[in-house]
């Protein structure tokens, strides 16, 4: 199974890359942009007989290592 | 403590030697810290800072012994990257992200001591202003507003970035850290993390000796713990 994990900074916490990109877009005239946020995407391939067990395992991996729950939120999706 | 990519361990050993301690380097694959009274996680780029700073290092074999030592009340100190590792390990609250201006900062900064109750500030006075070098890209301290409130209530904020007179302001905040926070401790005060490098401010030739008081706090705090009834 292939999983896609999208990780991003929790709302309200400092995101300097997003803030700087937001400003750069404004400077280019895209003044309708109200926010920009950066994230990270991780693709995992897992040999899994049981899709539900694999999804639960990915969830655990996110909490343990892939995301920092103190500052990040994440979404897990199945891509194949 | 030496992880692959740690690069300030010899500076720390030199500084601890200078204040009369007997430091030893311990590689991250060790699992035992028996016989040590305190541990310092120095700066650098542990495990290349891949994924997030400190994210891989926190699972190094030695971290079990570090966590156990922290639970005994002994001093566990993280400097720069070591601070990031302690946050990732959940031994300290919050996290460190990229600097506000997305620039690597390498210059001396002023710090105001907020409390002398920790293993890094026992030897410093509240309100004292120190000049210590900062050397980091991910030095921007973040934590939720609730966490900050709890830390302030529990006196867990050790030092804040300030100007030479000790005034805390946005202008004196080099990296965007929330509340100008440069260092924090756990509730017990024995686990302490600091973004600037006190080991680089221990000799006149280095431009400042303000780091000595902070480093001397480590054995002073360990003695306090040892003599606690």
Coordinates of C-alpha atoms in Angstrom, one line a residue:
Chain A
X1 CA 0.0 0.0 0.0
X2 CA 1.1 3.5 -0.7
X3 CA 0.4 6.3 1.8
X4 CA 0.8 10.0 1.5
X5 CA 1.3 12.0 4.7
X6 CA 0.8 15.8 4.6
X7 CA 2.4 17.5 7.6
X8 CA 2.0 21.2 8.3
X9 CA 2.6 23.7 11.1
X10 CA -0.4 24.1 13.5
X11 CA -2.4 27.2 12.9
X12 CA -1.3 30.2 14.9
X13 CA 2.3 29.0 15.4
X14 CA 5.1 30.8 13.7
X15 CA 5.7 29.7 10.1
X16 CA 8.5 32.0 8.8
X17 CA 8.6 30.3 5.3
X18 CA 4.9 30.8 4.8
X19 CA 5.0 34.4 6.0
X20 CA 7.9 35.3 3.8
X21 CA 6.3 33.7 0.8
X22 CA 3.0 35.5 1.5
X23 CA 4.9 38.8 1.5
X24 CA 6.7 38.0 -1.7
X25 CA 3.4 37.2 -3.4
X26 CA 2.0 40.6 -2.2
X27 CA 5.1 42.3 -3.5
X28 CA 4.4 40.7 -6.9
X29 CA 0.9 42.2 -6.9
X30 CA -1.0 39.1 -5.7
X31 CA -2.7 41.2 -3.0
X32 CA -5.7 38.8 -2.8
X33 CA -3.5 36.2 -1.1
X34 CA -4.5 36.1 2.6
X35 CA -2.1 33.5 3.8
X36 CA 0.6 31.0 2.7
X37 CA 1.7 28.0 4.7
X38 CA 4.4 25.5 4.2
X39 CA 4.2 21.8 4.8
X40 CA 6.0 18.6 4.1
X41 CA 4.8 15.5 2.2
X42 CA 6.1 12.0 3.0
X43 CA 5.3 9.0 0.8
X44 CA 5.5 5.6 2.4
X45 CA 5.1 2.1 0.8
X46 CA 4.1 -0.6 3.2
X47 CA 3.7 -4.3 2.6
X48 CA 0.3 -4.8 4.1
X49 CA -2.1 -7.7 4.2
X50 CA -4.6 -5.7 6.3
X51 CA -5.2 -2.1 5.1
X52 CA -6.8 -1.0 8.4
X53 CA -3.8 -2.3 10.4
X54 CA -1.4 -0.5 8.0
X55 CA -3.3 2.7 8.4
X56 CA -3.2 2.4 12.1
X57 CA 0.6 1.8 11.9
X58 CA 1.1 4.9 9.8
X59 CA -0.9 6.9 12.4
X60 CA 1.4 5.6 15.1
X61 CA 4.5 6.5 13.0
X62 CA 3.2 10.0 12.6
X63 CA 2.8 10.5 16.3
X64 CA 6.1 8.9 17.2
X65 CA 8.4 10.3 14.5
X66 CA 7.1 11.7 11.3
X67 CA 5.3 14.7 12.8
X68 CA 6.0 16.6 16.0
X69 CA 2.5 16.8 17.6
X70 CA 3.6 19.8 19.6
X71 CA 3.8 22.0 16.6
X72 CA 2.4 20.1 13.6
X73 CA -0.8 18.6 12.3
X74 CA -1.0 15.9 9.7
X75 CA -3.3 14.1 7.2
X76 CA -2.9 10.6 6.1
X77 CA -4.1 9.5 2.7
X78 CA -4.0 6.3 0.7
X79 CA -2.6 6.8 -2.8
X80 CA -2.6 3.2 -4.1
Chain B
X1 CA 26.9 13.4 24.4
X2 CA 28.0 13.0 20.8
X3 CA 25.6 12.2 18.0
X4 CA 26.7 11.8 14.4
X5 CA 26.8 15.5 13.3
X6 CA 27.3 17.0 16.8
X7 CA 30.1 19.6 16.4
X8 CA 30.3 21.6 19.7
X9 CA 31.3 18.7 22.0
X10 CA 35.0 19.8 22.2
X11 CA 34.1 23.4 23.0
X12 CA 31.8 22.1 25.8
X13 CA 34.5 19.8 27.1
X14 CA 37.0 22.6 27.1
X15 CA 34.6 25.0 28.9
X16 CA 33.7 22.3 31.6
X17 CA 37.4 21.6 32.1
X18 CA 38.0 25.3 32.7
X19 CA 35.5 25.4 35.5
X20 CA 37.1 22.3 37.1
X21 CA 34.7 19.5 36.1
X22 CA 35.8 16.1 34.6
X23 CA 33.8 15.9 31.4
X24 CA 33.9 12.8 29.2
X25 CA 32.5 12.4 25.7
X26 CA 29.8 9.7 25.4
X27 CA 28.8 8.4 21.9
X28 CA 25.1 8.2 21.2
X29 CA 25.2 4.4 20.7
X30 CA 26.1 3.9 24.4
X31 CA 23.2 3.0 26.7
X32 CA 24.6 3.6 30.2
X33 CA 25.4 6.8 32.0
X34 CA 26.2 5.2 35.4
X35 CA 28.8 7.3 37.2
X36 CA 27.9 10.6 35.6
X37 CA 26.4 13.4 37.7
X38 CA 25.1 15.4 34.8
X39 CA 24.8 15.3 31.0
X40 CA 25.2 18.0 28.3
X41 CA 23.8 17.6 24.8
X42 CA 26.0 20.0 22.8
X43 CA 25.2 21.8 19.5
X44 CA 25.6 20.7 16.0
X45 CA 23.5 18.9 13.5
X46 CA 22.6 15.5 15.1
X47 CA 21.8 13.0 12.4
X48 CA 22.0 15.8 9.8
X49 CA 18.9 17.4 11.3
X50 CA 16.9 15.3 8.8
X51 CA 13.1 15.3 9.1
X52 CA 13.3 18.0 11.9
X53 CA 16.1 19.1 14.1
X54 CA 16.6 16.6 16.9
X55 CA 13.8 14.2 15.5
X56 CA 16.1 11.3 14.8
X57 CA 18.6 11.9 17.6
X58 CA 15.8 11.5 20.2
X59 CA 15.7 7.8 19.3
X60 CA 19.4 7.3 19.7
X61 CA 20.2 4.4 22.1
X62 CA 21.7 6.7 24.7
X63 CA 18.4 8.7 25.0
X64 CA 16.9 6.1 27.3
X65 CA 19.7 6.7 29.8
X66 CA 19.3 10.5 29.4
X67 CA 15.6 10.3 30.1
X68 CA 16.2 8.1 33.1
X69 CA 18.8 10.6 34.4
X70 CA 16.4 13.4 33.9
X71 CA 13.9 11.5 36.0
X72 CA 16.4 11.4 38.9
X73 CA 16.6 15.1 39.1
X74 CA 20.2 15.3 37.8
X75 CA 21.1 18.1 35.5
X76 CA 20.4 17.4 31.8
X77 CA 21.4 20.3 29.7
X78 CA 20.8 20.9 26.0
X79 CA 22.6 23.7 24.1
X80 CA 21.4 24.8 20.7
X81 CA 20.9 21.5 18.8
X82 CA 20.9 19.7 22.2
X83 CA 18.0 22.0 23.2
X84 CA 16.1 20.9 20.0
X85 CA 16.8 17.2 20.8
X86 CA 15.4 17.7 24.4
X87 CA 12.2 19.3 23.0
X88 CA 11.7 16.5 20.4
X89 CA 12.2 14.0 23.2
X90 CA 9.4 15.6 25.2
X91 CA 11.8 16.4 28.1
X92 CA 11.2 20.1 27.5
X93 CA 8.1 21.9 26.3
X94 CA 7.7 23.6 22.9
X95 CA 9.9 23.3 19.8
X96 CA 12.3 25.2 17.7
X97 CA 11.6 26.2 14.1
X98 CA 13.3 28.3 11.4
X99 CA 14.4 31.9 12.4
X100 CA 11.8 34.6 11.6
X101 CA 14.0 36.1 8.8
X102 CA 15.1 32.7 7.4
X103 CA 18.7 33.6 8.0
X104 CA 21.4 31.7 9.9
X105 CA 22.3 33.9 12.9
X106 CA 25.9 33.8 14.2
X107 CA 26.6 36.7 16.6
X108 CA 26.6 37.6 20.3
X109 CA 23.2 38.4 21.8
X110 CA 22.1 39.7 25.1
X111 CA 20.1 37.5 27.4
X112 CA 18.2 38.5 30.6
X113 CA 18.1 35.9 33.3
X114 CA 14.4 35.3 34.3
X115 CA 14.9 32.8 37.1
X116 CA 17.8 31.2 39.0
X117 CA 15.9 28.0 39.9
X118 CA 17.3 25.8 37.1
X119 CA 20.4 23.7 36.5
X120 CA 21.6 26.3 34.1
X121 CA 20.8 29.5 36.1
X122 CA 21.5 28.6 39.7
X123 CA 24.7 30.6 39.5
X124 CA 23.0 33.6 37.8
X125 CA 20.8 36.3 39.3
X126 CA 17.3 37.1 38.1
X127 CA 17.5 40.3 36.0
X128 CA 21.2 39.8 35.2
X129 CA 22.1 40.6 31.5
X130 CA 24.5 38.2 29.8
X131 CA 26.2 38.4 26.4
X132 CA 26.5 35.0 24.8
X133 CA 27.0 33.9 21.1
X134 CA 24.0 32.6 19.2
X135 CA 24.7 30.3 16.3
X136 CA 21.6 28.8 14.7
X137 CA 19.1 28.6 11.9
X138 CA 16.3 26.9 13.8
X139 CA 16.4 29.0 17.0
X140 CA 12.9 30.3 16.8
X141 CA 11.1 29.0 20.0
X142 CA 7.4 28.1 19.5
X143 CA 4.8 26.8 21.9
X144 CA 1.1 27.1 22.2
X145 CA -0.3 30.0 24.2
X146 CA -1.5 27.6 26.9
X147 CA 2.0 26.0 27.2
X148 CA 3.6 29.5 27.5
X149 CA 1.1 30.4 30.3
X150 CA 1.8 27.2 32.2
X151 CA 5.6 27.7 31.8
X152 CA 5.3 31.3 33.1
X153 CA 3.2 30.2 36.0
X154 CA 5.7 27.5 36.9
X155 CA 8.8 29.8 36.4
X156 CA 10.2 27.6 33.6
X157 CA 11.5 30.4 31.3
X158 CA 15.2 30.8 32.0
X159 CA 16.4 33.6 29.7
X160 CA 14.9 36.0 27.2
X161 CA 16.6 37.9 24.4
X162 CA 17.0 41.5 25.3
X163 CA 19.1 44.6 24.5
X164 CA 22.3 45.6 26.3
X165 CA 20.3 47.3 29.1
X166 CA 18.1 44.3 29.7
X167 CA 15.0 45.5 27.9
X168 CA 12.9 42.9 26.2
X169 CA 11.6 44.1 22.8
X170 CA 10.8 43.0 19.3
X171 CA 14.0 44.8 18.2
X172 CA 16.1 42.7 20.6
X173 CA 14.5 39.5 19.4
X174 CA 17.0 38.0 16.9
X175 CA 14.9 35.0 15.6
X176 CA 11.3 35.6 16.3
X177 CA 11.1 33.4 19.4
X178 CA 7.7 33.7 21.2
X179 CA 8.1 36.0 24.2
X180 CA 11.8 36.4 23.3
X181 CA 12.4 33.0 24.9
X182 CA 16.0 31.8 24.5
X183 CA 16.0 29.1 27.2
X184 CA 13.5 27.0 29.2
X185 CA 13.5 24.3 31.8
X186 CA 11.2 21.5 32.9
X187 CA 9.0 21.8 36.0
X188 CA 11.7 20.4 38.3
X189 CA 14.3 22.8 36.8
X190 CA 16.9 20.0 36.2
X191 CA 16.3 19.7 32.5
X192 CA 17.3 22.9 30.8
X193 CA 17.7 24.0 27.2
X194 CA 19.4 27.1 25.9
X195 CA 19.7 28.3 22.2
X196 CA 22.9 30.4 22.6
X197 CA 26.2 28.9 23.4
X198 CA 27.6 29.5 27.0
X199 CA 30.6 27.3 26.2
X200 CA 31.7 30.0 23.7
X201 CA 31.7 32.7 26.3
X202 CA 34.2 31.4 28.9
X203 CA 37.4 33.3 28.2
X204 CA 38.2 36.9 27.7
X205 CA 39.8 36.1 24.3
X206 CA 36.4 34.9 23.2
X207 CA 34.9 38.3 23.8
X208 CA 32.8 37.3 26.9
X209 CA 33.0 35.3 30.0
X210 CA 29.3 35.4 30.8
X211 CA 28.9 31.7 30.0
X212 CA 30.9 30.7 33.0
X213 CA 28.1 31.4 35.5
X214 CA 25.6 29.4 33.5
X215 CA 28.0 26.4 33.3
X216 CA 28.9 26.6 36.9
X217 CA 25.2 26.3 37.7
X218 CA 25.4 22.6 36.5
X219 CA 27.5 21.3 39.4
X220 CA 25.9 23.7 41.8
X221 CA 22.5 22.4 41.0
X222 CA 23.7 18.8 41.1
X223 CA 25.0 19.5 44.7
X224 CA 21.6 21.0 45.6
X225 CA 19.8 17.9 44.4
X226 CA 22.3 15.6 46.2
X227 CA 21.8 17.4 49.5
X228 CA 18.1 17.8 49.3
X229 CA 16.5 16.1 52.3

